[in-house]
Amino acid sequence: MEENGFRPKGFPELKNDTFLRAAWGEETDYTPVWCMRQAGRYLPEFRETRAAQDFFSTCRSPEACCELTLQVRSPQKREGFMPSACPVKQPVPYSLQPLRRFPLDAAIIFSDILVVPQALGMEVTMVPGKGPSFPEPLREERDLERLRDPAVVASELDYVFQAITLTRQRLAGRVPLIGFAGAPWTLMTYMVEGGGSSTMAQAKRWLYQRPQASHQLLRILTDALVPYLVGQVAAGAQALQLFESHAGHLGPQLFTKFALPYICDVAKRVKAGLQKAGLAPVPMIIFAKDGHFALEELAQAGYEVVGLDWTVAPKKARERVGKMVTLQGNLDPCALYASKEEIGRLVQQMLDDFGPQRYIANLGHGLYPDMDPEHVGAFVDAVHKHSRLLHQN
């Protein structure tokens, strides 16, 4: 049953709803699997498509985002002709990568969490070999005055909604499409640090020295994220994942004060926003990397699925969160450097530890650029093979 019984007008009927059923806690015949960063640099198709394009220019192109989500290739493209990517009507037969390269059970839209700070008026560039860079990060409390009204963010990000709609159409009901955003604390770290950081010292300085300004910024981000996520569902997203990628930089006290309340608020307000808009509810996933100290709290934060990184033991995680939420994860991404046989063994152990129900297989973080696509395929195939045996038994 698609989206709890609701199928938006104009979208093809969903053929594989295993991921959604697992997310809602319903029984499945096998364990669904997808990978964070599955539309990424490890695929030669991705590198070919992105070779001559600026990263955020790509993010602002619905056609390019659709192409990278599915990795659309056609005979004309291989011969050097570049057709418009992901048009609504396309007579050319396509093969979908990574979705035809691997039998994944969900797709995730190609975008970036930092489009939200951009929509708030901050300049963000992607520096080769370095990553995201903010030329003018937030340094003082008065810098918050530079930010746009969060109410305009959704309209600034219409290109993401267009990409979701195009991709949902091009998926043709093959698997569900996941939308996503960064959580308030994670977005704050980039906006204050000016990019990545191993310590988040500048962002944490704000928490200790400017707690009121920190809460003000986190509220601004929450107010921006709620309509953005509701808009993704209206555009066609069938599930949502919130990335709290920098949870591990906070201890239990700071996490409880500056991250968890906003994580909870996002879930509560998105669900209310969907209801107000007349949209069916969608399952929501919270992934707080290195946030093992807050598993119980995350399980009660209003999300149907709690994602786990690879540092958490599955059996202990299940004991801690109970059976009222679905768990997602959590193979060490570096395990994909192992042989295919070893990957199969590791997957089997992971499936045994998580159990056959209320579980979505994934990695404990995203795929790395130098990973062998064949080993990604071995991971996906092993999940399907061993989980079917597990379910039979």
PDB file of N, CA, C and O in Angstrom, residues 123-174:
ATOM      1  N   GLU A 123      26.686  32.645   1.281  1.00  0.00           N
ATOM      2  CA  GLU A 123      27.423  32.132   0.132  1.00  0.00           C
ATOM      3  C   GLU A 123      28.136  30.847   0.533  1.00  0.00           C
ATOM      4  O   GLU A 123      28.793  30.780   1.573  1.00  0.00           O
ATOM      5  N   VAL A 124      27.978  29.820  -0.280  1.00  0.00           N
ATOM      6  CA  VAL A 124      28.649  28.539  -0.044  1.00  0.00           C
ATOM      7  C   VAL A 124      29.257  28.087  -1.367  1.00  0.00           C
ATOM      8  O   VAL A 124      28.591  28.084  -2.400  1.00  0.00           O
ATOM      9  N   THR A 125      30.524  27.716  -1.320  1.00  0.00           N
ATOM     10  CA  THR A 125      31.174  27.168  -2.500  1.00  0.00           C
ATOM     11  C   THR A 125      31.735  25.790  -2.154  1.00  0.00           C
ATOM     12  O   THR A 125      31.988  25.483  -0.985  1.00  0.00           O
ATOM     13  N   MET A 126      31.896  24.951  -3.172  1.00  0.00           N
ATOM     14  CA  MET A 126      32.493  23.637  -2.977  1.00  0.00           C
ATOM     15  C   MET A 126      33.914  23.679  -3.534  1.00  0.00           C
ATOM     16  O   MET A 126      34.110  23.811  -4.742  1.00  0.00           O
ATOM     17  N   VAL A 127      34.885  23.618  -2.650  1.00  0.00           N
ATOM     18  CA  VAL A 127      36.281  23.750  -3.039  1.00  0.00           C
ATOM     19  C   VAL A 127      36.857  22.358  -3.291  1.00  0.00           C
ATOM     20  O   VAL A 127      36.832  21.506  -2.392  1.00  0.00           O
ATOM     21  N   PRO A 128      37.381  22.094  -4.485  1.00  0.00           N
ATOM     22  CA  PRO A 128      37.949  20.775  -4.782  1.00  0.00           C
ATOM     23  C   PRO A 128      39.038  20.404  -3.777  1.00  0.00           C
ATOM     24  O   PRO A 128      39.926  21.202  -3.478  1.00  0.00           O
ATOM     25  N   GLY A 129      38.947  19.206  -3.260  1.00  0.00           N
ATOM     26  CA  GLY A 129      39.939  18.723  -2.307  1.00  0.00           C
ATOM     27  C   GLY A 129      39.749  19.217  -0.889  1.00  0.00           C
ATOM     28  O   GLY A 129      40.443  18.773   0.026  1.00  0.00           O
ATOM     29  N   LYS A 130      38.815  20.135  -0.672  1.00  0.00           N
ATOM     30  CA  LYS A 130      38.586  20.695   0.656  1.00  0.00           C
ATOM     31  C   LYS A 130      37.169  20.475   1.142  1.00  0.00           C
ATOM     32  O   LYS A 130      36.936  20.167   2.298  1.00  0.00           O
ATOM     33  N   GLY A 131      36.209  20.672   0.250  1.00  0.00           N
ATOM     34  CA  GLY A 131      34.820  20.540   0.642  1.00  0.00           C
ATOM     35  C   GLY A 131      34.134  21.889   0.692  1.00  0.00           C
ATOM     36  O   GLY A 131      34.618  22.879   0.118  1.00  0.00           O
ATOM     37  N   PRO A 132      33.005  21.981   1.386  1.00  0.00           N
ATOM     38  CA  PRO A 132      32.237  23.227   1.404  1.00  0.00           C
ATOM     39  C   PRO A 132      32.973  24.345   2.132  1.00  0.00           C
ATOM     40  O   PRO A 132      33.659  24.107   3.124  1.00  0.00           O
ATOM     41  N   SER A 133      32.797  25.559   1.618  1.00  0.00           N
ATOM     42  CA  SER A 133      33.447  26.712   2.222  1.00  0.00           C
ATOM     43  C   SER A 133      32.473  27.890   2.248  1.00  0.00           C
ATOM     44  O   SER A 133      31.817  28.180   1.247  1.00  0.00           O
ATOM     45  N   PHE A 134      32.394  28.559   3.402  1.00  0.00           N
ATOM     46  CA  PHE A 134      31.585  29.766   3.578  1.00  0.00           C
ATOM     47  C   PHE A 134      32.549  30.954   3.664  1.00  0.00           C
ATOM     48  O   PHE A 134      33.216  31.127   4.689  1.00  0.00           O
ATOM     49  N   PRO A 135      32.650  31.773   2.626  1.00  0.00           N
ATOM     50  CA  PRO A 135      33.582  32.903   2.679  1.00  0.00           C
ATOM     51  C   PRO A 135      33.308  33.859   3.829  1.00  0.00           C
ATOM     52  O   PRO A 135      34.234  34.470   4.370  1.00  0.00           O
ATOM     53  N   GLU A 136      32.041  34.006   4.212  1.00  0.00           N
ATOM     54  CA  GLU A 136      31.682  34.908   5.304  1.00  0.00           C
ATOM     55  C   GLU A 136      30.834  34.148   6.325  1.00  0.00           C
ATOM     56  O   GLU A 136      29.616  34.293   6.376  1.00  0.00           O
ATOM     57  N   PRO A 137      31.466  33.354   7.182  1.00  0.00           N
ATOM     58  CA  PRO A 137      30.715  32.596   8.187  1.00  0.00           C
ATOM     59  C   PRO A 137      30.143  33.514   9.262  1.00  0.00           C
ATOM     60  O   PRO A 137      30.486  34.709   9.336  1.00  0.00           O
ATOM     61  N   LEU A 138      29.276  32.975  10.080  1.00  0.00           N
ATOM     62  CA  LEU A 138      28.703  33.724  11.199  1.00  0.00           C
ATOM     63  C   LEU A 138      29.738  33.778  12.316  1.00  0.00           C
ATOM     64  O   LEU A 138      30.149  32.752  12.832  1.00  0.00           O
ATOM     65  N   ARG A 139      30.161  34.972  12.680  1.00  0.00           N
ATOM     66  CA  ARG A 139      31.180  35.123  13.717  1.00  0.00           C
ATOM     67  C   ARG A 139      30.651  35.814  14.965  1.00  0.00           C
ATOM     68  O   ARG A 139      31.088  35.526  16.080  1.00  0.00           O
ATOM     69  N   GLU A 140      29.719  36.735  14.787  1.00  0.00           N
ATOM     70  CA  GLU A 140      29.158  37.487  15.908  1.00  0.00           C
ATOM     71  C   GLU A 140      27.641  37.357  15.911  1.00  0.00           C
ATOM     72  O   GLU A 140      27.041  37.025  14.889  1.00  0.00           O
ATOM     73  N   GLU A 141      27.047  37.656  17.042  1.00  0.00           N
ATOM     74  CA  GLU A 141      25.597  37.561  17.158  1.00  0.00           C
ATOM     75  C   GLU A 141      24.901  38.450  16.133  1.00  0.00           C
ATOM     76  O   GLU A 141      23.870  38.064  15.561  1.00  0.00           O
ATOM     77  N   ARG A 142      25.467  39.611  15.854  1.00  0.00           N
ATOM     78  CA  ARG A 142      24.837  40.530  14.903  1.00  0.00           C
ATOM     79  C   ARG A 142      24.833  39.967  13.480  1.00  0.00           C
ATOM     80  O   ARG A 142      24.070  40.441  12.630  1.00  0.00           O
ATOM     81  N   ASP A 143      25.670  38.967  13.234  1.00  0.00           N
ATOM     82  CA  ASP A 143      25.696  38.359  11.905  1.00  0.00           C
ATOM     83  C   ASP A 143      24.389  37.651  11.568  1.00  0.00           C
ATOM     84  O   ASP A 143      24.094  37.410  10.390  1.00  0.00           O
ATOM     85  N   LEU A 144      23.609  37.310  12.580  1.00  0.00           N
ATOM     86  CA  LEU A 144      22.317  36.665  12.322  1.00  0.00           C
ATOM     87  C   LEU A 144      21.389  37.582  11.546  1.00  0.00           C
ATOM     88  O   LEU A 144      20.465  37.116  10.868  1.00  0.00           O
ATOM     89  N   GLU A 145      21.622  38.903  11.639  1.00  0.00           N
ATOM     90  CA  GLU A 145      20.783  39.859  10.918  1.00  0.00           C
ATOM     91  C   GLU A 145      20.976  39.738   9.412  1.00  0.00           C
ATOM     92  O   GLU A 145      20.130  40.204   8.650  1.00  0.00           O
ATOM     93  N   ARG A 146      22.071  39.115   8.980  1.00  0.00           N
ATOM     94  CA  ARG A 146      22.321  38.923   7.552  1.00  0.00           C
ATOM     95  C   ARG A 146      21.424  37.858   6.940  1.00  0.00           C
ATOM     96  O   ARG A 146      21.262  37.795   5.715  1.00  0.00           O
ATOM     97  N   LEU A 147      20.875  36.998   7.771  1.00  0.00           N
ATOM     98  CA  LEU A 147      20.098  35.870   7.263  1.00  0.00           C
ATOM     99  C   LEU A 147      18.722  36.325   6.784  1.00  0.00           C
ATOM    100  O   LEU A 147      18.081  37.175   7.402  1.00  0.00           O
ATOM    101  N   ARG A 148      18.270  35.718   5.706  1.00  0.00           N
ATOM    102  CA  ARG A 148      16.928  36.005   5.200  1.00  0.00           C
ATOM    103  C   ARG A 148      15.866  35.442   6.148  1.00  0.00           C
ATOM    104  O   ARG A 148      16.132  34.557   6.961  1.00  0.00           O
ATOM    105  N   ASP A 149      14.657  35.924   5.968  1.00  0.00           N
ATOM    106  CA  ASP A 149      13.509  35.389   6.691  1.00  0.00           C
ATOM    107  C   ASP A 149      13.365  33.911   6.329  1.00  0.00           C
ATOM    108  O   ASP A 149      13.303  33.560   5.142  1.00  0.00           O
ATOM    109  N   PRO A 150      13.326  33.008   7.322  1.00  0.00           N
ATOM    110  CA  PRO A 150      13.204  31.579   6.984  1.00  0.00           C
ATOM    111  C   PRO A 150      11.939  31.241   6.210  1.00  0.00           C
ATOM    112  O   PRO A 150      11.879  30.197   5.546  1.00  0.00           O
ATOM    113  N   ALA A 151      10.951  32.136   6.244  1.00  0.00           N
ATOM    114  CA  ALA A 151       9.710  31.871   5.513  1.00  0.00           C
ATOM    115  C   ALA A 151       9.916  31.857   4.006  1.00  0.00           C
ATOM    116  O   ALA A 151       9.097  31.302   3.267  1.00  0.00           O
ATOM    117  N   VAL A 152      11.019  32.442   3.517  1.00  0.00           N
ATOM    118  CA  VAL A 152      11.247  32.489   2.066  1.00  0.00           C
ATOM    119  C   VAL A 152      12.078  31.312   1.576  1.00  0.00           C
ATOM    120  O   VAL A 152      12.261  31.153   0.368  1.00  0.00           O
ATOM    121  N   VAL A 153      12.590  30.504   2.497  1.00  0.00           N
ATOM    122  CA  VAL A 153      13.523  29.445   2.111  1.00  0.00           C
ATOM    123  C   VAL A 153      12.884  28.444   1.159  1.00  0.00           C
ATOM    124  O   VAL A 153      13.488  28.050   0.152  1.00  0.00           O
ATOM    125  N   ALA A 154      11.659  28.029   1.448  1.00  0.00           N
ATOM    126  CA  ALA A 154      11.012  27.026   0.596  1.00  0.00           C
ATOM    127  C   ALA A 154      10.889  27.521  -0.839  1.00  0.00           C
ATOM    128  O   ALA A 154      11.128  26.772  -1.792  1.00  0.00           O
ATOM    129  N   SER A 155      10.532  28.793  -1.017  1.00  0.00           N
ATOM    130  CA  SER A 155      10.406  29.320  -2.376  1.00  0.00           C
ATOM    131  C   SER A 155      11.770  29.421  -3.051  1.00  0.00           C
ATOM    132  O   SER A 155      11.887  29.230  -4.267  1.00  0.00           O
ATOM    133  N   GLU A 156      12.825  29.695  -2.272  1.00  0.00           N
ATOM    134  CA  GLU A 156      14.178  29.746  -2.826  1.00  0.00           C
ATOM    135  C   GLU A 156      14.656  28.369  -3.278  1.00  0.00           C
ATOM    136  O   GLU A 156      15.542  28.259  -4.126  1.00  0.00           O
ATOM    137  N   LEU A 157      14.072  27.320  -2.693  1.00  0.00           N
ATOM    138  CA  LEU A 157      14.512  25.958  -2.986  1.00  0.00           C
ATOM    139  C   LEU A 157      13.537  25.217  -3.895  1.00  0.00           C
ATOM    140  O   LEU A 157      13.477  23.983  -3.892  1.00  0.00           O
ATOM    141  N   ASP A 158      12.810  25.956  -4.681  1.00  0.00           N
ATOM    142  CA  ASP A 158      11.863  25.318  -5.599  1.00  0.00           C
ATOM    143  C   ASP A 158      12.562  24.362  -6.558  1.00  0.00           C
ATOM    144  O   ASP A 158      11.967  23.378  -7.004  1.00  0.00           O
ATOM    145  N   TYR A 159      13.836  24.624  -6.865  1.00  0.00           N
ATOM    146  CA  TYR A 159      14.563  23.732  -7.777  1.00  0.00           C
ATOM    147  C   TYR A 159      14.697  22.327  -7.197  1.00  0.00           C
ATOM    148  O   TYR A 159      14.748  21.346  -7.937  1.00  0.00           O
ATOM    149  N   VAL A 160      14.757  22.216  -5.859  1.00  0.00           N
ATOM    150  CA  VAL A 160      14.793  20.888  -5.235  1.00  0.00           C
ATOM    151  C   VAL A 160      13.456  20.186  -5.440  1.00  0.00           C
ATOM    152  O   VAL A 160      13.406  18.987  -5.758  1.00  0.00           O
ATOM    153  N   PHE A 161      12.370  20.934  -5.267  1.00  0.00           N
ATOM    154  CA  PHE A 161      11.043  20.343  -5.460  1.00  0.00           C
ATOM    155  C   PHE A 161      10.862  19.878  -6.899  1.00  0.00           C
ATOM    156  O   PHE A 161      10.309  18.802  -7.160  1.00  0.00           O
ATOM    157  N   GLN A 162      11.328  20.679  -7.840  1.00  0.00           N
ATOM    158  CA  GLN A 162      11.239  20.274  -9.247  1.00  0.00           C
ATOM    159  C   GLN A 162      12.043  19.000  -9.499  1.00  0.00           C
ATOM    160  O   GLN A 162      11.600  18.111 -10.231  1.00  0.00           O
ATOM    161  N   ALA A 163      13.230  18.913  -8.886  1.00  0.00           N
ATOM    162  CA  ALA A 163      14.060  17.719  -9.057  1.00  0.00           C
ATOM    163  C   ALA A 163      13.361  16.483  -8.497  1.00  0.00           C
ATOM    164  O   ALA A 163      13.412  15.402  -9.096  1.00  0.00           O
ATOM    165  N   ILE A 164      12.707  16.642  -7.363  1.00  0.00           N
ATOM    166  CA  ILE A 164      11.993  15.515  -6.757  1.00  0.00           C
ATOM    167  C   ILE A 164      10.856  15.056  -7.658  1.00  0.00           C
ATOM    168  O   ILE A 164      10.671  13.852  -7.898  1.00  0.00           O
ATOM    169  N   THR A 165      10.089  15.992  -8.184  1.00  0.00           N
ATOM    170  CA  THR A 165       8.968  15.630  -9.046  1.00  0.00           C
ATOM    171  C   THR A 165       9.447  14.926 -10.311  1.00  0.00           C
ATOM    172  O   THR A 165       8.898  13.887 -10.714  1.00  0.00           O
ATOM    173  N   LEU A 166      10.492  15.474 -10.954  1.00  0.00           N
ATOM    174  CA  LEU A 166      11.036  14.838 -12.150  1.00  0.00           C
ATOM    175  C   LEU A 166      11.535  13.431 -11.856  1.00  0.00           C
ATOM    176  O   LEU A 166      11.289  12.483 -12.617  1.00  0.00           O
ATOM    177  N   THR A 167      12.235  13.294 -10.734  1.00  0.00           N
ATOM    178  CA  THR A 167      12.806  11.996 -10.391  1.00  0.00           C
ATOM    179  C   THR A 167      11.710  10.995 -10.050  1.00  0.00           C
ATOM    180  O   THR A 167      11.780   9.824 -10.443  1.00  0.00           O
ATOM    181  N   ARG A 168      10.712  11.447  -9.323  1.00  0.00           N
ATOM    182  CA  ARG A 168       9.599  10.549  -8.989  1.00  0.00           C
ATOM    183  C   ARG A 168       8.914  10.058 -10.261  1.00  0.00           C
ATOM    184  O   ARG A 168       8.547   8.878 -10.384  1.00  0.00           O
ATOM    185  N   GLN A 169       8.741  10.935 -11.229  1.00  0.00           N
ATOM    186  CA  GLN A 169       8.138  10.521 -12.499  1.00  0.00           C
ATOM    187  C   GLN A 169       9.031   9.524 -13.225  1.00  0.00           C
ATOM    188  O   GLN A 169       8.570   8.508 -13.741  1.00  0.00           O
ATOM    189  N   ARG A 170      10.345   9.825 -13.261  1.00  0.00           N
ATOM    190  CA  ARG A 170      11.258   8.972 -14.001  1.00  0.00           C
ATOM    191  C   ARG A 170      11.452   7.620 -13.319  1.00  0.00           C
ATOM    192  O   ARG A 170      11.739   6.622 -13.986  1.00  0.00           O
ATOM    193  N   LEU A 171      11.278   7.572 -12.010  1.00  0.00           N
ATOM    194  CA  LEU A 171      11.365   6.285 -11.304  1.00  0.00           C
ATOM    195  C   LEU A 171      10.280   5.315 -11.761  1.00  0.00           C
ATOM    196  O   LEU A 171      10.435   4.101 -11.659  1.00  0.00           O
ATOM    197  N   ALA A 172       9.156   5.871 -12.215  1.00  0.00           N
ATOM    198  CA  ALA A 172       8.056   5.053 -12.747  1.00  0.00           C
ATOM    199  C   ALA A 172       7.552   4.023 -11.735  1.00  0.00           C
ATOM    200  O   ALA A 172       7.143   2.927 -12.104  1.00  0.00           O
ATOM    201  N   GLY A 173       7.627   4.367 -10.455  1.00  0.00           N
ATOM    202  CA  GLY A 173       7.102   3.476  -9.426  1.00  0.00           C
ATOM    203  C   GLY A 173       8.021   2.345  -9.047  1.00  0.00           C
ATOM    204  O   GLY A 173       7.631   1.465  -8.281  1.00  0.00           O
ATOM    205  N   ARG A 174       9.238   2.357  -9.566  1.00  0.00           N
ATOM    206  CA  ARG A 174      10.149   1.239  -9.291  1.00  0.00           C
ATOM    207  C   ARG A 174      10.416   1.076  -7.806  1.00  0.00           C
ATOM    208  O   ARG A 174      10.307  -0.017  -7.248  1.00  0.00           O
TER     209      ARG A 174
END
